C-alpha cells in the first residue's frame, strides 16, 4: 500500500507540473525504512528488554503472541507455591511432657532430614537451621535454662551426627549429640520390632495399631497440610506440620494479570480438590482443576487451545488459512516449572517455564523461559511484549507519516531533491530511535 501511494503522489505531481524531475523529487522521500528497519529493531529491542528482565524467548513470533495471551494455566506446586512445603508449626502429643522445646525438636529433625532426599526434607531442614540460629541467639542473649546442655547454643558449637540411615518411603534416622532421632511416617518413628505401634500416651499402656494411635495423639490435619513425626530416644516427641505455601508475590502477580485484561486464569494440579482450592483462594484463581494426572493436564490445555481456534470468526479463519496464522485469535499459555510440566508446556500456544536452572526438560519444551524463578515475570513478560508491539507500530506509523508529509511537500516543489535526500535519512533515524525506546522501562517491572 505504501508503494502504491508513493507512486500515485509522484505520478500526480509529474502530471500536474509536467516536470519529470518532480516524480523523482517525490520518490526520494518515499522511504520504506520504517517498515524494513524500525519494525525489526523494535522486536530486537523487545527481546533485549525481556532478557534484561530475566526472560528468554526462543522465537520472534513468541514476542507477538505473548501480547495476545487470553487464557493462562498455572501448575500449582513450585509455580504458584514455593518449591517445597514449609514448616508451619510443631505439635506435641496430647498429655505428654518432653524436656525438648520446639526449637530443639526442629533442630534435631532438621539435621537428620538434611541427609534425606524426600520431598519434605528440604522444608524441615530449613526450619531446623532457623531453629538452630534461634538457639544460638537465645544463648548469646544470656538464656541458660535448658534441660539439654549438649544441644547447639547450649554448650556445643555444632551438632555431632552419626549413623544416618534412610528407609525409602518411610523416614530417616540417626544420632544427634548422642540422641537417637527418627523422622518420618508415624508407623516408622513409633513402631517396635513386631510391627505394632506402642501408644505413647501418658495415660495408656496398651499397644494398638498405627491408625488408632495417630488419631488419638494429635488433632486432625487441615486438607492442605502434611506431617512428619519425630521420635527422640524411642519416644514420640512431636509432629511437624508442613503445607504448600503460596509464593509471597503470587497473589499480586495474578492481580496484575487481571489488570492487563487477562480474565481467564486456571490452576492445574494433581492434589486433592480441598487442598487445591485453599491455595487457589489465597492467590486469587477461580478455575481449579484438581486430581489430574500429567495426561489430564495435557488434555485440559489442549482442549482450551483448540477451542480458542475454533471460536474464531469466519473471516479470521479464512485469513489464517491464507497466511498460515491468525493475528487476532486468542492465545493460551501454560506456566510451569518441573519436569512433569514439559508435555503440557509443549501443547499450549505458549509454554512458559519458571526455572532456577535445574528444570532442563521443562525449559527445553517451553517457548519462554523465566530464568530468575519469579512469578512476577509472567505479567512483566506480557506487558513488555505489548509495549514492544505498540512501540513498533508507533515507529512505523511515525516514519511513514513523516514520509507522506514530505512527499506531499515535494509534490508542491517545497522540498528540493537534495534536501529531500537528507530528510529521508532523518525520517529513518527518527523511526529507529523511536523503536529503540522499547529498551526503556515504562513500568513493566511494577
Coordinates of N, CA and C in Angstrom, one line a residue, residues 120-320:
X120 N 9.7 -33.6 51.6 CA 9.6 -32.8 52.7 C 10.9 -32.4 53.4
X121 N 11.9 -33.1 53.0 CA 13.2 -32.9 53.8 C 13.7 -31.5 53.7
X122 N 13.7 -30.8 52.6 CA 14.3 -29.5 52.5 C 13.5 -28.5 53.4
X123 N 12.2 -28.6 53.5 CA 11.5 -27.7 54.3 C 11.8 -27.9 55.8
X124 N 11.9 -29.2 56.2 CA 12.3 -29.5 57.6 C 13.7 -29.1 57.9
X125 N 14.6 -29.3 56.9 CA 16.0 -28.9 57.1 C 16.1 -27.4 57.3
X126 N 15.4 -26.6 56.4 CA 15.4 -25.2 56.5 C 14.9 -24.7 57.9
X127 N 13.8 -25.3 58.3 CA 13.2 -24.9 59.6 C 14.2 -25.3 60.7
X128 N 14.9 -26.4 60.6 CA 15.9 -26.8 61.6 C 17.1 -25.8 61.7
X129 N 17.5 -25.3 60.5 CA 18.6 -24.3 60.5 C 18.1 -23.0 61.2
X130 N 16.9 -22.6 61.0 CA 16.4 -21.4 61.6 C 16.3 -21.6 63.1
X131 N 15.8 -22.8 63.5 CA 15.7 -23.2 65.0 C 17.1 -23.1 65.6
X132 N 18.1 -23.6 64.9 CA 19.5 -23.6 65.5 C 19.9 -22.2 65.7
X133 N 19.6 -21.3 64.7 CA 20.0 -19.9 64.8 C 19.3 -19.3 66.0
X134 N 18.1 -19.6 66.2 CA 17.3 -19.1 67.4 C 17.9 -19.6 68.7
X135 N 18.4 -20.8 68.7 CA 19.0 -21.3 69.9 C 20.3 -20.6 70.2
X136 N 21.1 -20.3 69.2 CA 22.3 -19.6 69.4 C 22.0 -18.2 69.9
X137 N 21.0 -17.5 69.3 CA 20.6 -16.2 69.6 C 20.2 -16.1 71.1
X138 N 19.4 -17.0 71.6 CA 18.9 -17.0 72.9 C 20.1 -17.3 73.9
X139 N 21.0 -18.2 73.5 CA 22.2 -18.4 74.4 C 23.0 -17.2 74.5
X140 N 23.2 -16.5 73.4 CA 24.0 -15.3 73.3 C 23.4 -14.2 74.2
X141 N 22.1 -14.1 74.2 CA 21.4 -13.1 75.0 C 21.4 -13.4 76.5
X142 N 21.9 -14.5 76.9 CA 22.0 -14.8 78.3 C 21.1 -15.9 78.8
X143 N 20.3 -16.5 78.0 CA 19.4 -17.5 78.5 C 20.2 -18.8 78.7
X144 N 20.1 -19.4 79.9 CA 20.9 -20.6 80.2 C 20.0 -21.7 80.7
X145 N 18.7 -21.5 80.8 CA 17.8 -22.5 81.4 C 17.4 -23.5 80.3
X146 N 17.9 -24.7 80.3 CA 17.7 -25.7 79.3 C 18.0 -27.1 79.9
X147 N 17.0 -28.0 79.6 CA 17.2 -29.3 80.2 C 18.3 -30.1 79.5
X148 N 18.6 -29.7 78.2 CA 19.6 -30.4 77.4 C 20.8 -29.5 77.2
X149 N 21.9 -29.7 77.9 CA 23.0 -28.8 77.9 C 23.9 -29.1 76.7
X150 N 23.8 -30.2 76.0 CA 24.7 -30.5 74.9 C 24.1 -30.1 73.5
X151 N 23.0 -29.5 73.5 CA 22.4 -29.1 72.2 C 23.1 -27.8 71.7
X152 N 23.1 -27.6 70.4 CA 23.8 -26.4 69.9 C 23.2 -25.1 70.5
X153 N 24.0 -24.2 70.9 CA 23.6 -23.0 71.6 C 23.6 -23.1 73.1
X154 N 23.8 -24.4 73.5 CA 23.8 -24.6 75.0 C 25.0 -25.5 75.3
X155 N 26.2 -25.2 74.8 CA 27.3 -25.9 75.2 C 28.1 -26.4 74.0
X156 N 27.5 -26.6 72.8 CA 28.2 -27.0 71.6 C 28.1 -26.0 70.5
X157 N 29.1 -25.9 69.7 CA 29.0 -25.0 68.5 C 28.3 -25.7 67.3
X158 N 28.2 -27.0 67.3 CA 27.6 -27.6 66.2 C 27.1 -29.0 66.6
X159 N 26.1 -29.6 66.0 CA 25.7 -30.9 66.4 C 26.6 -32.0 65.9
X160 N 26.8 -33.1 66.7 CA 27.5 -34.3 66.3 C 26.5 -35.3 65.7
X161 N 26.7 -35.7 64.5 CA 25.7 -36.5 63.8 C 26.4 -37.8 63.4
X162 N 25.7 -38.9 63.7 CA 26.2 -40.3 63.4 C 25.1 -41.2 62.9
X163 N 25.5 -42.2 62.2 CA 24.7 -43.4 61.8 C 23.4 -42.9 61.1
X164 N 23.5 -42.1 60.1 CA 22.3 -41.7 59.3 C 21.9 -42.9 58.4
X165 N 20.6 -43.2 58.5 CA 20.1 -44.3 57.7 C 18.7 -43.9 57.2
X166 N 18.5 -43.9 55.9 CA 17.2 -43.6 55.3 C 16.5 -44.8 54.8
X167 N 15.3 -45.0 55.3 CA 14.4 -46.1 54.8 C 13.4 -45.5 53.8
X168 N 13.7 -45.8 52.5 CA 12.9 -45.1 51.5 C 11.4 -45.2 51.6
X169 N 10.7 -44.1 51.6 CA 9.3 -44.1 51.7 C 8.8 -44.1 53.1
X170 N 9.7 -44.3 54.1 CA 9.2 -44.3 55.5 C 9.8 -43.2 56.3
X171 N 11.1 -43.0 56.2 CA 11.7 -41.9 57.0 C 13.2 -42.1 57.1
X172 N 13.8 -41.3 58.0 CA 15.3 -41.3 58.1 C 15.6 -41.2 59.6
X173 N 16.7 -41.9 60.0 CA 17.1 -41.9 61.4 C 18.6 -41.7 61.5
X174 N 19.0 -41.3 62.8 CA 20.4 -41.1 63.0 C 20.6 -40.7 64.5
X175 N 21.8 -40.4 64.8 CA 22.1 -39.9 66.2 C 22.6 -38.4 66.1
X176 N 22.0 -37.6 67.0 CA 22.3 -36.2 67.1 C 22.8 -35.9 68.5
X177 N 24.0 -35.6 68.7 CA 24.6 -35.4 70.0 C 24.3 -36.5 71.0
X178 N 24.3 -37.8 70.4 CA 24.1 -38.9 71.3 C 22.6 -39.3 71.4
X179 N 21.7 -38.5 70.9 CA 20.3 -38.9 71.0 C 19.8 -39.6 69.7
X180 N 19.1 -40.6 69.9 CA 18.6 -41.4 68.7 C 17.3 -40.6 68.2
X181 N 17.4 -40.2 66.9 CA 16.3 -39.4 66.3 C 15.8 -40.1 65.1
X182 N 14.4 -40.2 65.0 CA 13.8 -40.7 63.9 C 12.8 -39.7 63.4
X183 N 12.7 -39.5 62.0 CA 11.8 -38.5 61.4 C 11.1 -39.2 60.2
X184 N 9.8 -39.2 60.2 CA 9.1 -39.8 59.0 C 7.7 -40.1 59.3
X185 N 7.2 -41.2 58.7 CA 5.8 -41.6 58.9 C 5.6 -42.0 60.4
X186 N 4.4 -41.9 60.9 CA 4.1 -42.3 62.3 C 4.5 -43.7 62.6
X187 N 4.1 -44.6 61.7 CA 4.4 -46.0 61.9 C 5.9 -46.3 62.0
X188 N 6.7 -45.5 61.2 CA 8.1 -45.6 61.2 C 8.8 -45.2 62.5
X189 N 8.4 -44.0 63.0 CA 9.1 -43.4 64.1 C 8.6 -44.1 65.5
X190 N 7.4 -44.8 65.5 CA 6.9 -45.3 66.7 C 6.8 -46.8 66.8
X191 N 7.0 -47.5 65.7 CA 6.8 -49.0 65.6 C 7.9 -49.7 66.3
X192 N 7.6 -50.8 66.9 CA 8.6 -51.7 67.5 C 8.9 -52.8 66.5
X193 N 9.8 -53.7 66.9 CA 10.2 -54.8 66.0 C 9.1 -55.7 65.5
X194 N 8.0 -55.8 66.3 CA 6.9 -56.7 66.0 C 5.9 -56.0 65.0
X195 N 6.1 -54.7 64.6 CA 5.3 -54.1 63.7 C 4.1 -53.4 64.3
X196 N 3.9 -53.4 65.6 CA 2.9 -52.7 66.3 C 3.4 -51.4 66.8
X197 N 2.5 -50.4 66.9 CA 2.8 -49.1 67.4 C 2.4 -49.0 68.9
X198 N 3.4 -48.8 69.8 CA 3.0 -48.6 71.2 C 2.4 -47.2 71.4
X199 N 1.4 -47.2 72.2 CA 0.7 -45.9 72.5 C 1.6 -45.1 73.4
X200 N 2.1 -43.9 73.0 CA 3.0 -43.1 73.8 C 2.2 -42.1 74.5
X201 N 0.9 -42.4 74.8 CA 0.0 -41.5 75.6 C 0.3 -41.8 77.0
X202 N 0.4 -40.7 77.8 CA 0.8 -40.9 79.2 C -0.2 -41.7 80.0
X203 N -1.5 -41.7 79.6 CA -2.5 -42.4 80.4 C -2.8 -43.8 79.9
X204 N -2.0 -44.2 78.9 CA -2.3 -45.6 78.3 C -1.0 -46.4 78.3
X205 N -1.2 -47.6 78.4 CA 0.0 -48.5 78.3 C -0.3 -49.7 77.3
X206 N -1.4 -49.7 76.7 CA -1.8 -50.8 75.8 C -1.1 -50.5 74.5
X207 N -1.1 -51.5 73.6 CA -0.5 -51.5 72.3 C -1.6 -51.6 71.2
X208 N -1.6 -50.6 70.3 CA -2.6 -50.6 69.3 C -2.0 -50.4 67.9
X209 N -2.8 -50.5 66.9 CA -2.2 -50.3 65.6 C -2.1 -48.8 65.3
X210 N -1.3 -48.5 64.2 CA -0.9 -47.2 63.9 C -2.0 -46.2 63.6
X211 N -3.1 -46.7 63.0 CA -4.2 -45.8 62.6 C -4.9 -45.3 63.8
X212 N -5.0 -46.1 64.9 CA -5.6 -45.7 66.1 C -4.7 -44.7 66.9
X213 N -3.4 -45.0 66.9 CA -2.5 -44.2 67.7 C -2.4 -42.8 67.1
X214 N -2.3 -42.6 65.9 CA -2.1 -41.3 65.3 C -3.3 -40.4 65.6
X215 N -4.5 -41.0 65.5 CA -5.7 -40.2 65.7 C -5.9 -39.8 67.1
X216 N -5.4 -40.7 68.1 CA -5.6 -40.4 69.5 C -4.6 -39.4 70.0
X217 N -3.5 -39.2 69.4 CA -2.4 -38.4 69.9 C -2.4 -36.9 69.4
X218 N -3.0 -36.7 68.2 CA -2.9 -35.4 67.5 C -4.3 -35.0 67.0
X219 N -4.5 -33.7 66.9 CA -5.7 -33.2 66.2 C -5.6 -33.5 64.7
X220 N -6.8 -33.5 64.0 CA -6.8 -33.8 62.6 C -6.0 -32.7 61.8
X221 N -5.4 -33.1 60.7 CA -4.7 -32.1 59.9 C -5.8 -31.4 59.0
X222 N -5.5 -30.2 58.6 CA -6.3 -29.5 57.6 C -6.0 -30.2 56.2
X223 N -7.0 -30.0 55.2 CA -6.9 -30.6 53.9 C -5.6 -30.3 53.2
X224 N -5.0 -29.1 53.4 CA -3.8 -28.8 52.7 C -2.5 -29.0 53.5
X225 N -2.6 -29.7 54.6 CA -1.4 -30.0 55.4 C -0.9 -31.4 55.3
X226 N 0.4 -31.5 55.6 CA 1.0 -32.9 55.6 C 1.9 -32.9 56.9
X227 N 2.3 -34.1 57.3 CA 3.0 -34.1 58.6 C 4.2 -35.1 58.5
X228 N 5.2 -34.8 59.3 CA 6.3 -35.8 59.6 C 6.4 -35.9 61.1
X229 N 6.6 -37.1 61.6 CA 6.6 -37.3 63.0 C 8.1 -37.5 63.5
X230 N 8.3 -37.1 64.7 CA 9.7 -37.1 65.3 C 9.7 -37.9 66.6
X231 N 10.6 -38.9 66.6 CA 10.8 -39.6 67.9 C 12.3 -39.4 68.3
X232 N 12.4 -39.1 69.6 CA 13.8 -38.9 70.2 C 14.0 -39.9 71.3
X233 N 15.0 -40.7 71.2 CA 15.3 -41.7 72.2 C 14.2 -42.7 72.3
X234 N 13.5 -43.1 71.3 CA 12.5 -44.0 71.3 C 11.1 -43.5 71.8
X235 N 11.0 -42.2 72.0 CA 9.7 -41.7 72.5 C 9.2 -40.6 71.5
X236 N 8.0 -40.7 71.2 CA 7.4 -39.7 70.2 C 7.5 -38.3 70.8
X237 N 8.2 -37.4 70.1 CA 8.4 -36.1 70.6 C 7.5 -35.1 70.0
X238 N 7.1 -35.2 68.7 CA 6.3 -34.1 68.1 C 5.9 -34.6 66.7
X239 N 4.9 -33.8 66.2 CA 4.5 -33.9 64.8 C 4.9 -32.5 64.2
X240 N 5.6 -32.6 63.1 CA 6.0 -31.4 62.3 C 5.0 -31.2 61.2
X241 N 4.2 -30.2 61.2 CA 3.2 -29.9 60.2 C 3.7 -29.0 59.1
X242 N 3.6 -29.4 57.9 CA 4.0 -28.7 56.7 C 2.9 -28.4 55.8
X243 N 3.0 -27.4 54.9 CA 2.0 -27.2 53.9 C 2.6 -26.4 52.7
X244 N 2.0 -26.6 51.6 CA 2.4 -25.8 50.4 C 2.0 -24.3 50.7
X245 N 3.0 -23.5 50.6 CA 2.8 -22.0 50.9 C 2.8 -21.3 49.6
X246 N 1.9 -20.4 49.3 CA 1.9 -19.7 48.1 C 3.2 -18.8 48.0
X247 N 3.7 -18.5 46.9 CA 4.8 -17.6 46.8 C 4.3 -16.2 47.3
X248 N 5.2 -15.5 47.9 CA 4.9 -14.2 48.5 C 4.3 -13.2 47.5
X249 N 4.7 -13.3 46.3 CA 4.1 -12.3 45.3 C 3.2 -12.9 44.3
X250 N 2.7 -14.2 44.6 CA 1.8 -14.8 43.6 C 0.5 -14.1 43.5
X251 N -0.2 -13.7 44.6 CA -1.4 -13.0 44.5 C -1.3 -11.7 43.8
X252 N -0.3 -10.9 44.1 CA -0.1 -9.6 43.5 C 0.2 -9.8 42.0
X253 N 0.9 -10.9 41.6 CA 1.2 -11.1 40.2 C 0.0 -11.5 39.4
X254 N -0.9 -12.3 40.0 CA -2.1 -12.7 39.3 C -3.1 -11.5 39.2
X255 N -3.1 -10.6 40.2 CA -3.9 -9.4 40.2 C -3.4 -8.5 39.0
X256 N -2.1 -8.5 38.8 CA -1.5 -7.7 37.7 C -1.9 -8.2 36.4
X257 N -2.1 -9.6 36.3 CA -2.6 -10.2 35.0 C -4.0 -9.7 34.8
X258 N -4.8 -9.7 35.8 CA -6.2 -9.2 35.6 C -6.2 -7.7 35.2
X259 N -5.3 -6.9 35.7 CA -5.2 -5.5 35.3 C -4.8 -5.4 33.8
X260 N -4.0 -6.4 33.3 CA -3.6 -6.4 31.9 C -4.8 -6.9 31.0
X261 N -5.9 -7.3 31.6 CA -7.0 -7.7 30.8 C -7.2 -9.2 30.6
X262 N -6.4 -10.0 31.3 CA -6.4 -11.4 31.1 C -7.4 -11.9 32.2
X263 N -8.5 -12.3 31.8 CA -9.6 -12.7 32.7 C -9.6 -14.2 33.1
X264 N -9.1 -15.0 32.2 CA -9.2 -16.5 32.4 C -7.8 -17.0 32.9
X265 N -7.8 -17.3 34.2 CA -6.7 -17.9 34.9 C -7.1 -19.2 35.5
X266 N -6.4 -20.3 35.2 CA -6.7 -21.6 35.7 C -5.5 -22.2 36.4
X267 N -5.8 -23.1 37.4 CA -4.8 -23.9 38.1 C -5.0 -25.3 37.8
X268 N -3.9 -26.0 37.4 CA -3.9 -27.4 37.2 C -3.0 -28.1 38.2
X269 N -3.5 -29.1 38.9 CA -2.8 -29.8 39.9 C -3.2 -31.3 40.1
X270 N -2.3 -32.1 40.6 CA -2.7 -33.4 40.9 C -3.1 -33.6 42.3
X271 N -3.1 -32.5 43.1 CA -3.5 -32.5 44.5 C -5.0 -32.7 44.6
X272 N -5.5 -33.1 45.9 CA -6.9 -33.2 46.2 C -7.6 -31.9 46.0
X273 N -8.9 -31.9 45.7 CA -9.7 -30.7 45.5 C -9.6 -29.8 46.6
X274 N -9.7 -30.3 47.9 CA -9.8 -29.4 49.0 C -8.5 -28.6 49.2
X275 N -7.4 -29.2 49.1 CA -6.1 -28.5 49.3 C -5.9 -27.6 48.1
X276 N -6.2 -28.0 46.9 CA -6.0 -27.1 45.8 C -6.9 -25.9 45.9
X277 N -8.1 -26.0 46.3 CA -9.0 -24.9 46.5 C -8.5 -23.8 47.5
X278 N -7.8 -24.3 48.5 CA -7.3 -23.4 49.6 C -6.2 -22.5 48.9
X279 N -5.3 -23.1 48.2 CA -4.2 -22.4 47.5 C -4.8 -21.4 46.5
X280 N -5.8 -21.9 45.7 CA -6.4 -21.1 44.7 C -7.1 -19.8 45.3
X281 N -7.7 -20.0 46.4 CA -8.4 -18.9 47.1 C -7.3 -17.9 47.6
X282 N -6.2 -18.4 48.0 CA -5.2 -17.5 48.6 C -4.5 -16.6 47.5
X283 N -4.4 -17.2 46.3 CA -3.7 -16.4 45.2 C -4.7 -15.7 44.3
X284 N -6.0 -16.1 44.4 CA -7.0 -15.4 43.5 C -7.3 -16.0 42.2
X285 N -7.4 -17.4 42.2 CA -7.8 -18.1 41.0 C -9.1 -18.8 41.2
X286 N -10.0 -18.6 40.3 CA -11.4 -19.2 40.4 C -11.5 -20.6 39.8
X287 N -10.8 -20.8 38.6 CA -10.9 -22.1 37.9 C -9.9 -23.0 38.4
X288 N -10.3 -24.1 39.1 CA -9.3 -25.0 39.7 C -9.7 -26.4 39.1
X289 N -8.7 -27.1 38.5 CA -8.8 -28.4 38.0 C -7.8 -29.3 38.8
X290 N -8.4 -30.1 39.7 CA -7.5 -30.9 40.6 C -7.6 -32.4 40.3
X291 N -6.7 -33.1 41.1 CA -6.6 -34.6 41.0 C -6.3 -35.0 39.5
X292 N -5.4 -34.3 38.8 CA -5.1 -34.6 37.4 C -3.8 -35.3 37.3
X293 N -3.8 -36.3 36.5 CA -2.5 -36.9 36.1 C -1.9 -36.1 35.0
X294 N -0.6 -36.3 34.7 CA 0.0 -35.5 33.7 C -0.7 -35.5 32.3
X295 N -1.3 -36.6 31.9 CA -2.0 -36.7 30.7 C -3.3 -35.9 30.7
X296 N -3.9 -35.8 31.9 CA -5.1 -35.0 32.1 C -4.8 -33.5 32.0
X297 N -3.6 -33.1 32.4 CA -3.2 -31.7 32.3 C -3.0 -31.3 30.8
X298 N -2.4 -32.3 30.1 CA -2.2 -32.1 28.6 C -3.6 -31.9 27.9
X299 N -4.5 -32.8 28.3 CA -5.8 -32.7 27.6 C -6.5 -31.4 28.0
X300 N -6.4 -30.9 29.2 CA -7.1 -29.7 29.6 C -6.6 -28.5 28.8
X301 N -5.3 -28.4 28.7 CA -4.7 -27.3 27.9 C -5.0 -27.4 26.4
X302 N -4.9 -28.7 25.9 CA -5.1 -28.9 24.5 C -6.5 -28.5 24.1
X303 N -7.5 -28.9 24.9 CA -8.9 -28.6 24.7 C -9.1 -27.1 24.6
X304 N -8.5 -26.4 25.6 CA -8.7 -24.9 25.6 C -8.0 -24.3 24.4
X305 N -6.9 -24.8 24.0 CA -6.2 -24.2 22.9 C -7.0 -24.4 21.6
X306 N -7.5 -25.6 21.4 CA -8.3 -25.9 20.2 C -9.6 -25.1 20.2
X307 N -10.2 -24.9 21.4 CA -11.5 -24.2 21.4 C -11.3 -22.7 21.0
X308 N -10.2 -22.1 21.4 CA -9.9 -20.7 21.0 C -9.7 -20.6 19.5
X309 N -9.2 -21.6 18.9 CA -9.0 -21.6 17.5 C -10.4 -21.8 16.8
X310 N -11.2 -22.7 17.3 CA -12.5 -22.9 16.6 C -13.5 -21.8 16.8
X311 N -13.3 -21.0 17.9 CA -14.3 -19.9 18.1 C -14.0 -18.6 17.4
X312 N -13.0 -18.7 16.5 CA -12.7 -17.5 15.7 C -13.8 -17.3 14.7
X313 N -13.9 -16.0 14.2 CA -14.9 -15.6 13.2 C -14.5 -16.2 11.9
X314 N -15.4 -16.4 11.0 CA -15.1 -16.9 9.7 C -14.1 -16.2 8.9
X315 N -14.1 -14.8 8.9 CA -13.1 -14.1 8.2 C -11.7 -14.3 8.8
X316 N -11.6 -14.4 10.1 CA -10.3 -14.7 10.8 C -9.8 -16.1 10.4
X317 N -10.7 -17.1 10.3 CA -10.3 -18.4 10.0 C -9.8 -18.4 8.5
X318 N -10.5 -17.7 7.6 CA -10.1 -17.7 6.2 C -8.7 -17.0 6.1
X319 N -8.5 -15.9 6.8 CA -7.2 -15.3 6.8 C -6.1 -16.1 7.4
X320 N -6.5 -16.9 8.4 CA -5.5 -17.8 9.0 C -5.1 -18.9 8.0

